[in-house]
mmCIF file of C-alpha atoms and ligand atoms in Angstrom:
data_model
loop_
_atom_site.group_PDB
_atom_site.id
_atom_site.type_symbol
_atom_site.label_atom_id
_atom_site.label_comp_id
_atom_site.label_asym_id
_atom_site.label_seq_id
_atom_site.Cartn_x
_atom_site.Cartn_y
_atom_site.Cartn_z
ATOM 1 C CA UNK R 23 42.051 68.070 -5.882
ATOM 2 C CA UNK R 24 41.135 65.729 -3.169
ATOM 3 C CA UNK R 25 37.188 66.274 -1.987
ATOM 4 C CA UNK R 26 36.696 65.170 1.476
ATOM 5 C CA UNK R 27 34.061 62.121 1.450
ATOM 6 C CA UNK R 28 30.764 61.959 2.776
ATOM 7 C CA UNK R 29 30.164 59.696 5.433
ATOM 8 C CA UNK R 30 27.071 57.430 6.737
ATOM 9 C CA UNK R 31 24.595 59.964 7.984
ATOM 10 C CA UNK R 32 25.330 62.420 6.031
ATOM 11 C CA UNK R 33 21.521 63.460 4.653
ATOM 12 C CA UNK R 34 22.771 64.374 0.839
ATOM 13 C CA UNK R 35 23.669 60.287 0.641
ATOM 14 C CA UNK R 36 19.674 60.371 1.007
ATOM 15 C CA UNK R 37 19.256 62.147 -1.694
ATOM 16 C CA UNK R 38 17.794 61.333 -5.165
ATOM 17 C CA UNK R 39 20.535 62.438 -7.539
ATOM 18 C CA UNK R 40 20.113 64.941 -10.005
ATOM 19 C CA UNK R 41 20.550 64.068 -13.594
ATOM 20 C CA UNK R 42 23.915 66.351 -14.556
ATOM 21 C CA UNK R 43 23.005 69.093 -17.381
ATOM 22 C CA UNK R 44 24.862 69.038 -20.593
ATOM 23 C CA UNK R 45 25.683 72.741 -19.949
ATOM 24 C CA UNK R 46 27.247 72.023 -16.188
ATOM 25 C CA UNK R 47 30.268 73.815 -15.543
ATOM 26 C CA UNK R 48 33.730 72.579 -15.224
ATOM 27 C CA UNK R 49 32.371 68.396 -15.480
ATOM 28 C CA UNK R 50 35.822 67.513 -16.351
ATOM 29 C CA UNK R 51 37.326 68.545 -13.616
ATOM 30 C CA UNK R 52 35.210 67.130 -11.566
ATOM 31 C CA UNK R 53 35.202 63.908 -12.767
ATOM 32 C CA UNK R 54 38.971 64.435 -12.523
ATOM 33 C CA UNK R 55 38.770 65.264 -9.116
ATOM 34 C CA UNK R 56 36.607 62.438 -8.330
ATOM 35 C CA UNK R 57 38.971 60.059 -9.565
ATOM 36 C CA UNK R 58 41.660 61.720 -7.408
ATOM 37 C CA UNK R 59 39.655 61.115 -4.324
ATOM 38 C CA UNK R 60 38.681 57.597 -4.958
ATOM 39 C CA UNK R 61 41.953 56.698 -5.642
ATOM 40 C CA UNK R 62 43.802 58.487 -2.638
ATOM 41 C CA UNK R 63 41.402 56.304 -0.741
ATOM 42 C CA UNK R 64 41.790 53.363 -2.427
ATOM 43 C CA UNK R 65 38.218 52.628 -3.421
ATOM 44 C CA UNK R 66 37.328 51.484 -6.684
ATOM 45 C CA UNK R 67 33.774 53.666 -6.907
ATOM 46 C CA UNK R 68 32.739 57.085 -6.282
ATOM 47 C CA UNK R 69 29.565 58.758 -6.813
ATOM 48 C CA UNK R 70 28.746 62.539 -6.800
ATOM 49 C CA UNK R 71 26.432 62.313 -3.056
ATOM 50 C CA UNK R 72 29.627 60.702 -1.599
ATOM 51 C CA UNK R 73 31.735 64.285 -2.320
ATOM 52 C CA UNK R 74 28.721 65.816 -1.060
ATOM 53 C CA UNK R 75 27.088 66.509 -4.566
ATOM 54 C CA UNK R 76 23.461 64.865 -5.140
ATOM 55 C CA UNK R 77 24.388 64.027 -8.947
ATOM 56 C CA UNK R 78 24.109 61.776 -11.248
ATOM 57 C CA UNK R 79 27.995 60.956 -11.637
ATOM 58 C CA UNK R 80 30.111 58.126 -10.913
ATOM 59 C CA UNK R 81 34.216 57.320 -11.488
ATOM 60 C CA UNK R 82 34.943 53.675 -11.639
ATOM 61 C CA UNK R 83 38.118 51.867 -11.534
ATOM 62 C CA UNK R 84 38.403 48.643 -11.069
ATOM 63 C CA UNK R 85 41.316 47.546 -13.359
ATOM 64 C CA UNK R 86 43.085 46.797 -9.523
ATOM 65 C CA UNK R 87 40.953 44.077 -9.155
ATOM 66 C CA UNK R 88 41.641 41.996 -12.224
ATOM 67 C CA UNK R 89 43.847 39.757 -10.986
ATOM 68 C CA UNK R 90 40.835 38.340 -8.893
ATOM 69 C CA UNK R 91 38.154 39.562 -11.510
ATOM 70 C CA UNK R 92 39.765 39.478 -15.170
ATOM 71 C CA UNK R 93 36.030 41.259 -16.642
ATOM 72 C CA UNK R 94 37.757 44.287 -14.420
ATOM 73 C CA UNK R 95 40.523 44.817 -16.791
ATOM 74 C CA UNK R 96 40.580 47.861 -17.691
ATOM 75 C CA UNK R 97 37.438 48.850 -16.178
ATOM 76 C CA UNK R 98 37.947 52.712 -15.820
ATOM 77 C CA UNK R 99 34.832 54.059 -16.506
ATOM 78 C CA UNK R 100 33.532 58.026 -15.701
ATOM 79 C CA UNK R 101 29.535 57.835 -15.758
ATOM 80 C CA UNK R 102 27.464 60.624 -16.564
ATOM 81 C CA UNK R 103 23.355 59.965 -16.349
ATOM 82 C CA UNK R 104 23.592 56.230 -16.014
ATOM 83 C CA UNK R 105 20.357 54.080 -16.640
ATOM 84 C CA UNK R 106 20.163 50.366 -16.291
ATOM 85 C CA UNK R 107 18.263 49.150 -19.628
ATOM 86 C CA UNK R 108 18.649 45.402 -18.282
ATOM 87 C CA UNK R 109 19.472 43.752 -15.397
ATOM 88 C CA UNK R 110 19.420 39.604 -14.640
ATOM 89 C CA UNK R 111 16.840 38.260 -13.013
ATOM 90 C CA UNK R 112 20.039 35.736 -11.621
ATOM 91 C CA UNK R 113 21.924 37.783 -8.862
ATOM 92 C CA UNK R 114 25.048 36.474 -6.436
ATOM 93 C CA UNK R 115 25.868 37.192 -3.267
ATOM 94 C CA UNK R 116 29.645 38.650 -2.828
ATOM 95 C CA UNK R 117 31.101 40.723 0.094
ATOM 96 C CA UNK R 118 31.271 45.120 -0.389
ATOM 97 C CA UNK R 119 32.575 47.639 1.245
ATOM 98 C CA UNK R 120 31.675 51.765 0.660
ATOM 99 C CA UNK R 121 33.865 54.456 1.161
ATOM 100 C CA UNK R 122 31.259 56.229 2.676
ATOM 101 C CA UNK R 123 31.215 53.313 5.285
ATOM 102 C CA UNK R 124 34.316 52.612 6.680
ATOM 103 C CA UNK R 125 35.003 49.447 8.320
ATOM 104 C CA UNK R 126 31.424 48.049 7.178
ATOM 105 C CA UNK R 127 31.742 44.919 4.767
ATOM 106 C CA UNK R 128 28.368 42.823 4.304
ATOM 107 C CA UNK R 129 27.293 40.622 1.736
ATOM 108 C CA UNK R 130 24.992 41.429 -0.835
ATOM 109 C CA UNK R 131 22.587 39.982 -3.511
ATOM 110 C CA UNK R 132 23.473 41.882 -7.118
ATOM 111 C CA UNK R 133 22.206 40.733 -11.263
ATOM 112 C CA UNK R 134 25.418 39.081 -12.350
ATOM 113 C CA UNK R 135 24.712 41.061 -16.093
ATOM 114 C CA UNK R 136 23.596 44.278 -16.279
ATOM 115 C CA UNK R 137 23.451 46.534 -20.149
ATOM 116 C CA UNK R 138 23.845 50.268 -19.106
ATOM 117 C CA UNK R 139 23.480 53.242 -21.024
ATOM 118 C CA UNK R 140 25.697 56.414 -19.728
ATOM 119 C CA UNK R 141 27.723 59.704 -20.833
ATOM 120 C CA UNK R 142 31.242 60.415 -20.824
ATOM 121 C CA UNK R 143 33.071 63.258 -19.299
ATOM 122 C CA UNK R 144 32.995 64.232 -22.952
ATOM 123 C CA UNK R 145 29.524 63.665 -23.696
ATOM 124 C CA UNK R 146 29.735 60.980 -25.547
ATOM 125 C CA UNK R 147 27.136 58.075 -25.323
ATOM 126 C CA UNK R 148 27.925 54.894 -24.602
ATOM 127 C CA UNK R 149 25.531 51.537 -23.856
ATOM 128 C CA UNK R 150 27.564 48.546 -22.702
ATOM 129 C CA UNK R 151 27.164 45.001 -21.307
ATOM 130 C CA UNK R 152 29.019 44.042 -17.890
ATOM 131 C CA UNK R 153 28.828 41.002 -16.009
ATOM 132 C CA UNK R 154 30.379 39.962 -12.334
ATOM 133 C CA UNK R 155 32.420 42.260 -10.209
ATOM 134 C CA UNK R 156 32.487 44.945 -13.193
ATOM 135 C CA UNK R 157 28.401 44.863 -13.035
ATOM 136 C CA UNK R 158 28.211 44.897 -9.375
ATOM 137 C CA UNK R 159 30.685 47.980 -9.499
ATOM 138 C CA UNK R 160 27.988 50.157 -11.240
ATOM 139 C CA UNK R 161 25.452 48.735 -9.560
ATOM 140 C CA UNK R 162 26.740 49.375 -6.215
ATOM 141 C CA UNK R 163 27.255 53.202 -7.254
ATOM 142 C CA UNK R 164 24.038 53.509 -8.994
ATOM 143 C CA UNK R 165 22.494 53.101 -6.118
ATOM 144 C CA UNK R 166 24.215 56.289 -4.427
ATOM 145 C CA UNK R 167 22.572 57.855 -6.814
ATOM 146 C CA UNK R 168 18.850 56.762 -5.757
ATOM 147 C CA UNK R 169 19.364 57.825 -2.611
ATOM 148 C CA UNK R 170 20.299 54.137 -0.821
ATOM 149 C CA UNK R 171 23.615 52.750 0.459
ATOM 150 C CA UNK R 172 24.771 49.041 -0.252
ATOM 151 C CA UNK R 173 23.688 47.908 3.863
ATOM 152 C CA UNK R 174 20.073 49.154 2.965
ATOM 153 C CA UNK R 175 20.014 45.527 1.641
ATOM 154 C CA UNK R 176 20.589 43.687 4.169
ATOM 155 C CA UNK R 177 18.895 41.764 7.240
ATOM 156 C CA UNK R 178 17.876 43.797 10.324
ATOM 157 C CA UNK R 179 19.683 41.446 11.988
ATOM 158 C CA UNK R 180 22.809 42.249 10.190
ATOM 159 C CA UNK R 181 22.249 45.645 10.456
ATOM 160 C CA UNK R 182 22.101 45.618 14.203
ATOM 161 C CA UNK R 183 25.289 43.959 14.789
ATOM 162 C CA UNK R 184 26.964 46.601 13.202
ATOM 163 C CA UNK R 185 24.810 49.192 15.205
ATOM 164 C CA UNK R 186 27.749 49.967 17.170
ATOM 165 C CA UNK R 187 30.101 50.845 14.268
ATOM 166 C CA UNK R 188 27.175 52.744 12.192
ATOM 167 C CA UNK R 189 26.850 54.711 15.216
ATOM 168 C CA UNK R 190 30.714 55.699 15.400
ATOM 169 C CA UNK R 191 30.573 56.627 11.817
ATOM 170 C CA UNK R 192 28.039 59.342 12.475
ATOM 171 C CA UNK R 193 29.712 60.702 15.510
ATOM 172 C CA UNK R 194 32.785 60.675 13.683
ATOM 173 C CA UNK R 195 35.054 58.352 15.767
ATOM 174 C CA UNK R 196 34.973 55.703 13.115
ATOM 175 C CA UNK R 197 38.766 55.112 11.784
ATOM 176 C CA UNK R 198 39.162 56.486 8.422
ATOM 177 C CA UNK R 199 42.700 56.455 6.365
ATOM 178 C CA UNK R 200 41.218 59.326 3.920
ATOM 179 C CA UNK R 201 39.645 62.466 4.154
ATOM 180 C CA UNK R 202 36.090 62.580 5.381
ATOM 181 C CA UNK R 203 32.986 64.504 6.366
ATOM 182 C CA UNK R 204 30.939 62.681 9.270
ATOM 183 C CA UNK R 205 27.697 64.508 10.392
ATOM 184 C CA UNK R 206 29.342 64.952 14.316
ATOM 185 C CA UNK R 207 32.728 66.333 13.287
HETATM 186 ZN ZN1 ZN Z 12 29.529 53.110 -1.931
#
């Protein structure tokens, strides 16, 4: 099932994510829907505040991407509960986008390596090493889950050029191919 997705404004993408419970119902299908929904938009992250749920899940797929990033291959990952337990001190710059944000694409400053430790939809643990695009994947979706959005990192001054287009995001007028909830509509 397709979930709508929650848009720039939208106070549960403020929101500190809850860790899920072991004992939550129907986490499969979830996760299946989430996958659904980022891929009917074409994104290649979703976390549980952008379908409107402040919780600490994320579907990843980035396996599109590989061409340009080969450490994507394969990179399908669900995430229950992730926690960082490294990240480099050595970051890069590189252009993102958010699904949450349409239209918005600013550069920003991620660790290059990163070793997370996370569930499965199956509850199985799992504590892996990334490094490039694939780390600043779960890095940009972790941060969903804090409560923060990818342009909370960037300049003022960057943030007021795209004033304009943050503004027709929360009224709604912004154009969005996908389903989606703005706070004005
Ligand atoms: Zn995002």
């Amino acid at each position: 099932m397709i979930l709508p997705i929650y848009l720039y404004g939208q106070p549960v993408l403020r929101q500190e994510a809850e860790p899920v419970p072991q004992d939550y119902p129907d986490l499969k299908q979830l996760v299946a829907n989430m996958f659904e929904t980022m891929y009917h938009a074409d994104g290649v992250g979703l976390a549980g505040p952008q379908v409107g749920l402040p919780l600490q899940v994320l579907v990843i797929d980035a396996s599109v991407i590989s061409d340009d990033y080969p450490e994507c291959k394969d990179f399908k990952r669900a995430m229950i509960n992730p926690v960082f337990l490294e990240k480099s001190e050595e970051t890069v710059s590189m252009e993102e986008g958010c699904l949450s944000l349409p239209g918005i694409h600013e550069k920003v400053a991620r660790s290059t390596r990163i070793r997370v430790k996370y569930w499965d939809e199956n509850w199985e643990e799992h504590t892996e090493e990334l490094h490039d695009y694939a780390a600043r994947v779960v890095q940009h979706e972790c941060e969903h889950l804090t409560g923060h959005v990818f342009i909370d990192n960037i300049s003022a001054i960057r943030r007021q050029l795209n004033k304009s287009k943050l503004n027709s995001i929360i009224k709604g007028t912004a154009r969005c191919a996908y389903r989606a909830k703005a706070v004005g509509k």
